[in-house]
Coordinates of C-alpha atoms in Angstrom, one line a residue:
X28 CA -26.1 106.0 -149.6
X29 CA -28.4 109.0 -150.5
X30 CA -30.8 109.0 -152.5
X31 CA -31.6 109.5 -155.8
X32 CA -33.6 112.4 -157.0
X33 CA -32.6 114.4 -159.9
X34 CA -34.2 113.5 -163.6
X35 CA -32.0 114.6 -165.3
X36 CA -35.1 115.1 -168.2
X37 CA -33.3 118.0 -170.8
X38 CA -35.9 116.8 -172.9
X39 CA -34.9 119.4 -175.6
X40 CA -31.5 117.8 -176.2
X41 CA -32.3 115.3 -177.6
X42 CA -36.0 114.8 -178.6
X43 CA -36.6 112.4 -182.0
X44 CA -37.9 114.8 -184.8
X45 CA -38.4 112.1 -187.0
X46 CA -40.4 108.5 -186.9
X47 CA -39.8 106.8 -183.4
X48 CA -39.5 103.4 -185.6
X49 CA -36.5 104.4 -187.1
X50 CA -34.5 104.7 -183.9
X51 CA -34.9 101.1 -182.9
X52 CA -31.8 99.5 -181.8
X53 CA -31.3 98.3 -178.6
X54 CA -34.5 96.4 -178.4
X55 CA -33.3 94.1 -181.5
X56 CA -29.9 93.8 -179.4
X57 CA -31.6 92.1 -176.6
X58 CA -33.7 89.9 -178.8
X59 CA -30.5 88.9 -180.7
X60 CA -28.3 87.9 -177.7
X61 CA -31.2 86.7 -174.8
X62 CA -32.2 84.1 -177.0
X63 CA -29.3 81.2 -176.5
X64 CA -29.0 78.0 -178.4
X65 CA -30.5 76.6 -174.9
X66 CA -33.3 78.9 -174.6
X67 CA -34.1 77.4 -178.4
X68 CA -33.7 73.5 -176.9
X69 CA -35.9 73.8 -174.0
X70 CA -38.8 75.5 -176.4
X71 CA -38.3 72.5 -178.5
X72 CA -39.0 69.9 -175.5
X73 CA -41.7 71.5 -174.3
X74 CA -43.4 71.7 -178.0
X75 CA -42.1 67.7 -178.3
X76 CA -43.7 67.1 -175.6
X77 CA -47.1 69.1 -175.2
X78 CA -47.5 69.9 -178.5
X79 CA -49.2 73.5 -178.6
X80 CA -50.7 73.2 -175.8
X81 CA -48.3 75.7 -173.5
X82 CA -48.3 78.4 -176.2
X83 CA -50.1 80.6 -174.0
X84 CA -47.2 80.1 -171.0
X85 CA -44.4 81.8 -174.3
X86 CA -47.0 84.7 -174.7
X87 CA -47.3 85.1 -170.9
X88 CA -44.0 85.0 -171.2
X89 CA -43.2 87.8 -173.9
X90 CA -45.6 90.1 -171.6
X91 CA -43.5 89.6 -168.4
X92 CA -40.0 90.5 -169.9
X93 CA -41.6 93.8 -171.9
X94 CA -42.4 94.8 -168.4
X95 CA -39.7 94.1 -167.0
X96 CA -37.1 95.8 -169.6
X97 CA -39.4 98.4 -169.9
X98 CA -38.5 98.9 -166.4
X99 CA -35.0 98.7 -166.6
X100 CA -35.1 101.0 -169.6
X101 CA -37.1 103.6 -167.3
X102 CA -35.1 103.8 -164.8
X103 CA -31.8 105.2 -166.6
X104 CA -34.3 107.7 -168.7
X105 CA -35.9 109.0 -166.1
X106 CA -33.4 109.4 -163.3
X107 CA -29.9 110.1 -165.2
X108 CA -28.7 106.8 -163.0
X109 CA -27.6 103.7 -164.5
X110 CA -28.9 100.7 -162.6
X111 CA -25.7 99.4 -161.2
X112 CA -26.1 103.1 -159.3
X113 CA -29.6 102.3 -158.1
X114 CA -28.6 99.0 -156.9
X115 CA -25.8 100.6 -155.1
X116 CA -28.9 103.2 -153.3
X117 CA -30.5 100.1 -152.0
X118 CA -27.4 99.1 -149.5
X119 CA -24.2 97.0 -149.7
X120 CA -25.3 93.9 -150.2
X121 CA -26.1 94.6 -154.1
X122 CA -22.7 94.9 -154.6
X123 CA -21.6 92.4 -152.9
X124 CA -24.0 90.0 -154.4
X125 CA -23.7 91.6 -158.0
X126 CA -19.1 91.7 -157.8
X127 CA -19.0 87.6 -156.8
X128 CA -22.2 87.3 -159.3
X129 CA -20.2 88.9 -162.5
X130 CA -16.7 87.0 -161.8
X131 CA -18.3 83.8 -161.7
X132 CA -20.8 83.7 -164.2
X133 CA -18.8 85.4 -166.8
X134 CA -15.8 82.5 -166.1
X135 CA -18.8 80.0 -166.6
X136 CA -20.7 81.2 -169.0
X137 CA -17.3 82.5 -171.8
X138 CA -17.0 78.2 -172.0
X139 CA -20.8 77.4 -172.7
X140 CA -20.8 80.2 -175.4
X141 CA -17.7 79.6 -177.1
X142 CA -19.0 75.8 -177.2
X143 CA -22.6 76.6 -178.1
X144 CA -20.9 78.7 -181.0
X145 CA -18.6 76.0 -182.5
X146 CA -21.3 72.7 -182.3
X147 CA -23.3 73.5 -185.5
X148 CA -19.7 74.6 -187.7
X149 CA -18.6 71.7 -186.2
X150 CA -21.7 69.3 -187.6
X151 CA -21.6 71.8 -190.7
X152 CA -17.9 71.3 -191.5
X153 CA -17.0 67.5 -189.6
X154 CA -13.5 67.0 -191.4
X155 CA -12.4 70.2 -190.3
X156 CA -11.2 71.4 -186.6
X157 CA -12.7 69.9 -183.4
X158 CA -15.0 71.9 -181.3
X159 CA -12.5 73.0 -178.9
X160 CA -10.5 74.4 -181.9
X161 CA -13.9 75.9 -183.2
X162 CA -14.7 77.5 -179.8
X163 CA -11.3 78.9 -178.8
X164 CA -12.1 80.7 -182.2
X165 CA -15.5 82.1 -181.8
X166 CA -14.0 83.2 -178.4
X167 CA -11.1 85.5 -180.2
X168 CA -13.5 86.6 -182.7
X169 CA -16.1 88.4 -180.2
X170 CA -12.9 89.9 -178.1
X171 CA -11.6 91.6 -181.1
X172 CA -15.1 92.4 -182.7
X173 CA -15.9 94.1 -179.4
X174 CA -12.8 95.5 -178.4
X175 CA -12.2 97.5 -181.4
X176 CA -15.7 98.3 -182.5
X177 CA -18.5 100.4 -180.5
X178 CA -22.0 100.4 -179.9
X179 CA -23.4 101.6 -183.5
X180 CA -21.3 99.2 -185.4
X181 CA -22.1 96.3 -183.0
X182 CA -25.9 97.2 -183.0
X183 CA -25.7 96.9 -186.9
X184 CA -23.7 93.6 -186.9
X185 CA -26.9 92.4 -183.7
X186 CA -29.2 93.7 -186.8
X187 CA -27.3 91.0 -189.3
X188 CA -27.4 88.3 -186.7
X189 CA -31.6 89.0 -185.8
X190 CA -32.7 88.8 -189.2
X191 CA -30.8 85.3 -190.0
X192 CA -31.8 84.1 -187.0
X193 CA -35.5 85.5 -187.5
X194 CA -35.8 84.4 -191.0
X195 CA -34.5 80.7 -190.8
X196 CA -36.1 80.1 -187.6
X197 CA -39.5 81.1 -189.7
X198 CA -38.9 79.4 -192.5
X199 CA -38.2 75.8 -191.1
X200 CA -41.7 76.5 -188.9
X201 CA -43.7 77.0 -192.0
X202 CA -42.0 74.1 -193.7
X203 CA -42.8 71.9 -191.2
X204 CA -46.9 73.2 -192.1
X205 CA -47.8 74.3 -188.7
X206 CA -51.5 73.4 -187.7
X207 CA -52.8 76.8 -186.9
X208 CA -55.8 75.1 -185.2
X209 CA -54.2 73.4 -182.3
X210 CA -51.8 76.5 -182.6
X211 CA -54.6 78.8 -181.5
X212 CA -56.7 76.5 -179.1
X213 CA -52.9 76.5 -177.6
X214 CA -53.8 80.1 -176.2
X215 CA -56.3 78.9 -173.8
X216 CA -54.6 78.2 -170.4
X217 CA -54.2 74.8 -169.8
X218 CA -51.9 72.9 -167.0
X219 CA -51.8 69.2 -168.7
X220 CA -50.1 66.4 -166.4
X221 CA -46.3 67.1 -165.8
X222 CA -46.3 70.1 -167.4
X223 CA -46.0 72.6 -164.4
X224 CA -41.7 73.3 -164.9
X225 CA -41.9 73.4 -168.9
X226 CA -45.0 76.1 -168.1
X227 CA -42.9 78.3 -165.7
X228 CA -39.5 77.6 -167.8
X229 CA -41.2 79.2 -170.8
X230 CA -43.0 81.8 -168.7
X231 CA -39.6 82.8 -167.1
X232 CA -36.9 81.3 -168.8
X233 CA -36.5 82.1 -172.7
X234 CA -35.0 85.9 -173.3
X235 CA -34.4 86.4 -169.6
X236 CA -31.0 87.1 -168.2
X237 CA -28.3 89.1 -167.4
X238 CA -29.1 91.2 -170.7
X239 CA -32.5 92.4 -169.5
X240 CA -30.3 94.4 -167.1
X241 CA -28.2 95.6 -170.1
X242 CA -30.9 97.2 -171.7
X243 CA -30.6 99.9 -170.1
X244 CA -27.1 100.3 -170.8
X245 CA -27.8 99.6 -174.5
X246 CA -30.7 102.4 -174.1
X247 CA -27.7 104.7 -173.3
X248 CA -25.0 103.9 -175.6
X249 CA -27.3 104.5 -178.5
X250 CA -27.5 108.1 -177.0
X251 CA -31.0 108.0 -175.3
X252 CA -30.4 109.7 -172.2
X253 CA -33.6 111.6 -170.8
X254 CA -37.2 111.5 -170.8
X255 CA -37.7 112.5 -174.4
X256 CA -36.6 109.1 -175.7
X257 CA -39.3 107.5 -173.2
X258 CA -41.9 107.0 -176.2
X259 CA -39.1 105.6 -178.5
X260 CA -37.7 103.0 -175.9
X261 CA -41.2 101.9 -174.8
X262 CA -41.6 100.9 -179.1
X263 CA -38.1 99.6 -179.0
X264 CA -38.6 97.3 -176.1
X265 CA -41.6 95.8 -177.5
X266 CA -39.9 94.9 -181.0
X267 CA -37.7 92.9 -178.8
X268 CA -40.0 91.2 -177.1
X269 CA -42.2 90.5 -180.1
X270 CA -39.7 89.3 -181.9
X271 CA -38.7 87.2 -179.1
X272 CA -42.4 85.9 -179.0
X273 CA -41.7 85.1 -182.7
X274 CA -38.8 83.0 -182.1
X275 CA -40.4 81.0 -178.9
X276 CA -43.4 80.5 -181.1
X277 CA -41.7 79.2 -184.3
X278 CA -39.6 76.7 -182.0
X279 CA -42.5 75.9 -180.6
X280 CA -44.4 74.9 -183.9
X281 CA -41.1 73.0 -184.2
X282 CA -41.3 70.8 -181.7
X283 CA -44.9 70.3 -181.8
X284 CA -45.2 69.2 -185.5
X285 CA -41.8 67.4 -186.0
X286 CA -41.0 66.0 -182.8
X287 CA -44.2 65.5 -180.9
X288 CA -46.1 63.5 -183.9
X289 CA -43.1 61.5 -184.2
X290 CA -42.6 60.7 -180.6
X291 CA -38.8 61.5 -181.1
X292 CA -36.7 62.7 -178.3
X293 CA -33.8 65.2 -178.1
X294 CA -30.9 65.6 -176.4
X295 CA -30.8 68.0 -173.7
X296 CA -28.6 71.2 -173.5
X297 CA -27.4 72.8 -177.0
X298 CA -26.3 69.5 -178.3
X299 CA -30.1 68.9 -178.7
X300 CA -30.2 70.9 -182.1
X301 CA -27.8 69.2 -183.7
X302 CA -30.4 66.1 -183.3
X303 CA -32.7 68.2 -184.3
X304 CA -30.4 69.2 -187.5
X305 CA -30.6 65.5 -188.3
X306 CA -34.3 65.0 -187.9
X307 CA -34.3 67.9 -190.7
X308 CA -32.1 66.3 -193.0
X309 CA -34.6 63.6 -193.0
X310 CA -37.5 65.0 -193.5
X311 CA -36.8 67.8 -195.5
X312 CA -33.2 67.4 -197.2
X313 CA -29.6 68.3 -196.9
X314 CA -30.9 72.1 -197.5
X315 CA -32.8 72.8 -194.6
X316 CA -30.6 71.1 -192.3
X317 CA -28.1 73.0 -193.2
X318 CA -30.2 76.4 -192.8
X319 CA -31.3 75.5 -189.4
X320 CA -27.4 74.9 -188.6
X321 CA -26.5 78.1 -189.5
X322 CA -29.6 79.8 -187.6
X323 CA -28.2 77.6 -184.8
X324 CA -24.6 79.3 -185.2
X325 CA -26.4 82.8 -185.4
X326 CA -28.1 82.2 -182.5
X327 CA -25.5 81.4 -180.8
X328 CA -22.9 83.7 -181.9
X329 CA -25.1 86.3 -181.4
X330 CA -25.9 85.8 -178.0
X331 CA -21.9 85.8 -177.3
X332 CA -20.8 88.8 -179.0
X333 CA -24.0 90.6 -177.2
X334 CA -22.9 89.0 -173.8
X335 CA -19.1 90.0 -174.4
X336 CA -20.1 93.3 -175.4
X337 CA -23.4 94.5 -172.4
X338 CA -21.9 92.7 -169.4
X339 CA -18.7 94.1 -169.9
X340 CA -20.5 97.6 -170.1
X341 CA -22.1 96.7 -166.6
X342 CA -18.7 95.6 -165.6
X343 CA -17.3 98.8 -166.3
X344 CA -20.1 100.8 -164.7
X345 CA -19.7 98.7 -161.3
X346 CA -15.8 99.3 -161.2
X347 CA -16.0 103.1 -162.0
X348 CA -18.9 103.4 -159.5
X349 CA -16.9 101.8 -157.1
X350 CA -13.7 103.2 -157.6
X351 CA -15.0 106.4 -157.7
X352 CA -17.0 106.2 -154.4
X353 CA -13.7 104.7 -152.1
X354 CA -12.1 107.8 -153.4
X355 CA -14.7 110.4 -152.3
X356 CA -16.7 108.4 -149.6
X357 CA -19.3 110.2 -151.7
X358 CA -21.7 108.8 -154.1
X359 CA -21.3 109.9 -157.8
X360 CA -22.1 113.2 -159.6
X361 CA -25.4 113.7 -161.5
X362 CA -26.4 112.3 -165.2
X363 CA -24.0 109.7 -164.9
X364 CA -25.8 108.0 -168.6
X365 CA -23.9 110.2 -169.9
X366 CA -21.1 108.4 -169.5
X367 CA -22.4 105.6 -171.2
X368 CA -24.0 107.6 -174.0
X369 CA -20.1 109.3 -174.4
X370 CA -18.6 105.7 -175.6
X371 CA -16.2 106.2 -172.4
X372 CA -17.5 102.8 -170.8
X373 CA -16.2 100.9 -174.3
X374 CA -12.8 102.3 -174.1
X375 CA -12.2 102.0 -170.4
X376 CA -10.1 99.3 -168.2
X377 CA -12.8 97.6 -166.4
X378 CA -14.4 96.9 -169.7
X379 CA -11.6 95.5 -171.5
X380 CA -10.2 93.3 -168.3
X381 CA -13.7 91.9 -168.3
X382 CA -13.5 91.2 -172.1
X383 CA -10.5 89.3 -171.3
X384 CA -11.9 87.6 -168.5
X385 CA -14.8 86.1 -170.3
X386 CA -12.6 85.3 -172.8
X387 CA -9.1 83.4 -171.5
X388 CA -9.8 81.8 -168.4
X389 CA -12.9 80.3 -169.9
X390 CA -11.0 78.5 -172.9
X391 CA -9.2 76.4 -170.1
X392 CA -12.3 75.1 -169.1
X393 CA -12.4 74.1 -172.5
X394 CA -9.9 71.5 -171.9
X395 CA -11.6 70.3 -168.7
X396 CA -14.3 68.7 -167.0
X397 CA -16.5 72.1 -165.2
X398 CA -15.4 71.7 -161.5
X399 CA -18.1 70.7 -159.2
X400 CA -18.2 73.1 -157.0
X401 CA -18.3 75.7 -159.3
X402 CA -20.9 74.3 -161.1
X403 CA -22.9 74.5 -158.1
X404 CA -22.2 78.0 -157.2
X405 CA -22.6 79.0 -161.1
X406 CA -26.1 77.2 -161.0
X407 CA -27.1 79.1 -157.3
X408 CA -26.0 82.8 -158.6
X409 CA -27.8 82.3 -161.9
X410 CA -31.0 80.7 -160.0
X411 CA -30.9 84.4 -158.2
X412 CA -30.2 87.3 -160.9
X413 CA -33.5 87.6 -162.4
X414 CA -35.4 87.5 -158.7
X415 CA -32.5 90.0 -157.8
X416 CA -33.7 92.3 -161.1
X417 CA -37.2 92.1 -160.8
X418 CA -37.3 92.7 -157.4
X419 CA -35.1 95.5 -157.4
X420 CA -36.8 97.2 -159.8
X421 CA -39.9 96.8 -158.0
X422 CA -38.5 98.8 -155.1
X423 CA -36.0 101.4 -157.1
X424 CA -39.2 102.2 -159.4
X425 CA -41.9 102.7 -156.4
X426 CA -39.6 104.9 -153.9
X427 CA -38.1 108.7 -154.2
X428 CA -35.4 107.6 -156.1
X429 CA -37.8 107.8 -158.7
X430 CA -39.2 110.8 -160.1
X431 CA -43.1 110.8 -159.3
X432 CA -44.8 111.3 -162.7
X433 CA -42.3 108.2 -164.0
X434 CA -42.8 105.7 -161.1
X435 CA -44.9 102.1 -161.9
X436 CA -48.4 102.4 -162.2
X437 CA -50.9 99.6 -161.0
X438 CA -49.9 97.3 -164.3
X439 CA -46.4 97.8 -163.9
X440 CA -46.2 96.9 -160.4
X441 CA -48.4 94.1 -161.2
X442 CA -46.2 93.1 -164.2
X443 CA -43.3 92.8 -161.6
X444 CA -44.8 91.8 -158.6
X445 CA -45.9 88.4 -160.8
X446 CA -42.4 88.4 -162.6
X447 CA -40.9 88.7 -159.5
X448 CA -42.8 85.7 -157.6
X449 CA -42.4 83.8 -161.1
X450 CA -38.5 84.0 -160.5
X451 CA -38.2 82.8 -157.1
X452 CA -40.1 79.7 -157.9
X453 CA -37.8 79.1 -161.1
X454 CA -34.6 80.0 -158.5
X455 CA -35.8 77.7 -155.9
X456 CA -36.4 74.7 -158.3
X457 CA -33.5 75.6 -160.6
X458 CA -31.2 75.5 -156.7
X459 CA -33.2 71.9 -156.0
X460 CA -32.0 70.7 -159.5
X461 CA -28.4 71.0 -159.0
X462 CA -26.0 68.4 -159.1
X463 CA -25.6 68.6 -155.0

C-alpha cells in the first residue's frame, strides 16, 4: 500500500468566519453516545466503594481520550484520509482485524443496547410491555431515526439527548450534597488497597470505544474537511471530553455520598441503576427516582442511536475502500473526506446493510441466552480496539503519511504512548476476566 502524502489543506474553502464555539457538534456527539448506561455503573462502584478518593484516575482519564480523539480528529484534517484508509496504509492485517472486529461486535453489542434502552421504561412503566418488547422497540426506533435522517438532524437530536442526560445527572449529584472537601483531596493520586482495576477502569474505560474512532468521521460529516477547521475541532474535542469529565465526576459524587456512607451495594452491569433508581426513591422521593430513570434512558438511547448511526459510517467507509481497491488493485483517489462530508456514506449500501445488521440479528439474541463462545470472542475483540486505535495512531501520526508541520509533538506522543500502554493492560485483564 503507498503511502499517504497529500493534505489536502484548501484552507480557504472552508475557513470559520465566525466564533469557533458556535460550530461545535461532533464533540457533543461523542460525549452523548461514549458514555453507556455501563460506563455510568462502573463509576458508581468505584465511588461506592472508594469514595472520592480515585477522582484523580476520571480526570486522568478525560486527559487521555482528548488526546486521543484529538488524534483521530487530526488525522482526517490534515491528510484528506479517513482513518479506515490509514489503517489500510499500515498492511493487511487492519482489515482483517477491523472486518471480523465490526461483524461481531455490532451482532453483540445491537442486544446490550436495545436492552440497556428498555430497563429504565421498563421500571418507569412496570404494567406495560416486558423488556424484550421495550428493546425490540428502541431497536426499530434508531434504524428508522438513522436511516432516514442525516448528520445535522442527528447531531441536533445527540444535542437533546447531552443536555438531559447532562442536567439530570447534575442535579441528583447536587442533591445528594456532595462534600467538596473529600471531593478535592480526591485529586491527589492515591492507590488505596484493591483499588488498582477500578483506577485503570476509570482511567481507560468510561467514553472510550469504538466512537473515539468515529470522531473523525463525525469531524467530516459536519463538513470540516481541511486544516482550517483544526482550531475548531481541537475546541470541539475538548467540550466532549469536559463534558464527559462532568458526567464521570457527578457519578462519582453519586456513589461516594449515597452508596459508599451507606455501605449499599449494586448490581453489576446496567441493571445496577435501576438499584440505584430505588435507593433514590428512598431517599429523595418518587421525583428524583423518576428523573434519574429517564437520564438512565437518555443515556442509553443515546449511546445507541450514536452507535447505529458512526459505526455504520465506518462500516461504509471499510466496504467502499475495499471494494474500490479489488477493482483497481490501486489504492483510492485523493480527499477521500469528502465523501463523508457529501452525505454519500449515509445513503449508501454498506451503511444501510450494517444498520440492519446491528439491528435484526441482535433482537434474536433477545430471545436467547448470549452463546458462549461468542461471548468470549466478543469480550477478546473489544479487549483489543482501543490498543488497536491508540497504537495506530501513534504510528499513522509520527510517519510520512503525515504531513510534517501536523505530526505529534512530544505531548502528543506522550498522551498516546501512556494511552496506548494503559489499553493493553485493560485488554490483557479484561481477556483474563472472561468466562473461559
Amino acid at each position: 500500500m503507498a503511502e499517504i502524502t497529500d493534505s489536502g489543506t484548501d484552507a480557504a474553502e472552508s475557513r470559520p468566519r465566525k466564533s469557533s464555539w458556535r460550530y461545535i457538534g461532533p464533540g457533543i456527539v461523542v460525549a452523548a453516545t461514549g458514555v453507556g448506561a455501563g460506563d455510568l455503573v462502573a463509576t458508581l462502584i468505584a465511588g461506592s466503594k472508594f469514595g472520592y478518593t480515585l477522582l484523580w484516575a476520571a480526570v486522568i482519564g478525560c486527559v487521555v481520550k482528548i488526546s486521543l480523539a484529538e488524534a483521530a480528529g487530526r488525522w482526517h484534517l490534515a491528510t484528506g484520509r479517513t482513518l479506515f484508509e490509514g489503517w489500510r496504509s499500515l498492511g493487511q492485517w487492519t482489515t482483517v482485524y477491523f472486518a471480523i472486529y465490526v461483524v461481531i461486535w455490532g451482532f453483540v453489542y445491537g442486544a446490550t443496547a436495545m436492552s440497556s434502552s428498555a430497563l429504565p421504561i421498563v421500571a418507569l412503566f412496570p404494567d406495560g410491555p416486558g423488556l424484550k418488547t421495550w428493546a425490540v422497540v428502541f431497536g426499530l426506533l434508531g434504524l428508522l431515526f438513522v436511516w432516514f435522517n442525516r448528520y445535522l438532524v442527528f447531531e441536533k437530536f445527540m444535542t437533546v439527548v447531552i443536555g438531559m442526560k447532562f442536567l439530570i445527572v447534575v442535579y441528583v449529584a447536587i442533591r445528594v450534597a456532595p462534600d467538596l472537601g473529600a471531593a478535592f483531596a480526591g485529586l491527589a493520586p492515591v492507590l488505596p488497597d484493591g483499588s488498582l482495576l477500578y483506577t485503570l477502569g476509570l482511567i481507560g474505560g468510561v467514553g472510550g470505544t469504538i466512537t473515539m474512532a468515529a470522531y473523525g468521521y463525525w469531524v467530516n460529516a459536519k463538513g470540516w474537511t481541511n486544516t482550517s477547521w483544526m482550531k475548531v475541532m481541537r475546541i470541539d474535542n475538548r467540550v466532549a471530553y469536559l463534558t464527559t469529565g462532568v458526567f464521570v465526576v457527578a457519578m462519582l459524587i453519586i456513589g461516594a455520598e449515597l452508596l459508599h456512607s451507606s455501605q449499599i451495594a449494586l448490581t453489576s452491569g446496567d441493571r445496577g441503576l435501576i438499584d440505584l433508581g430505588v435507593v433514590l426513591e428512598e431517599r429523595f422521593g418518587v421525583v428524583t427516582a423518576k428523573l434519574f430513570l429517564i437520564g438512565f434512558f437518555a443515556t442509553s438511547f443515546g449511546a445507541l442511536v450514536g452507535v447505529w448511526h458512526g459505526v455504520s459510517l465506518m462500516f461504509a467507509d471499510f466496504v467502499e475502500r475495499f471494494q474500490r481497491e479489488r477493482k483497481t488493485g490501486e489504492a483510492v483517489g485523493e480527499r477521500t473526506v469528502d465523501e463523508v462530508a457529501s452525505g454519500a456514506r449515509e445513503r449508501s449500501v454498506p451503511f444501510r446493510a450494517y444498520l440492519l445488521w446491528l439491528t435484526f440479528p441482535p433482537i434474536g439474541l433477545l430471545f436467547l441466552d448470549q452463546p458462549f463462545g461468542l461471548v468470549v470472542v466478543y469480550g477478546v475483540l473489544g479487549a483489543f480496539f482501543m490498543p488497536f486505535l491508540a497504537l495506530t495512531l501513534l504510528w499513522l501520526l509520527n510517519s510520512s503519511r503525515t504531513p510534517a508541520e501536523w505530526r505529534n509533538g512530544i505531548v502528543s506522543n506522550v498522551m498516546l504512548a501512556a494511552g496506548g500502554l494503559l489499553f493493553v493492560v485493560l485488554c490483557v485483564q479484561q481477556v483474563r476476566d472472561l468466562p473461559w
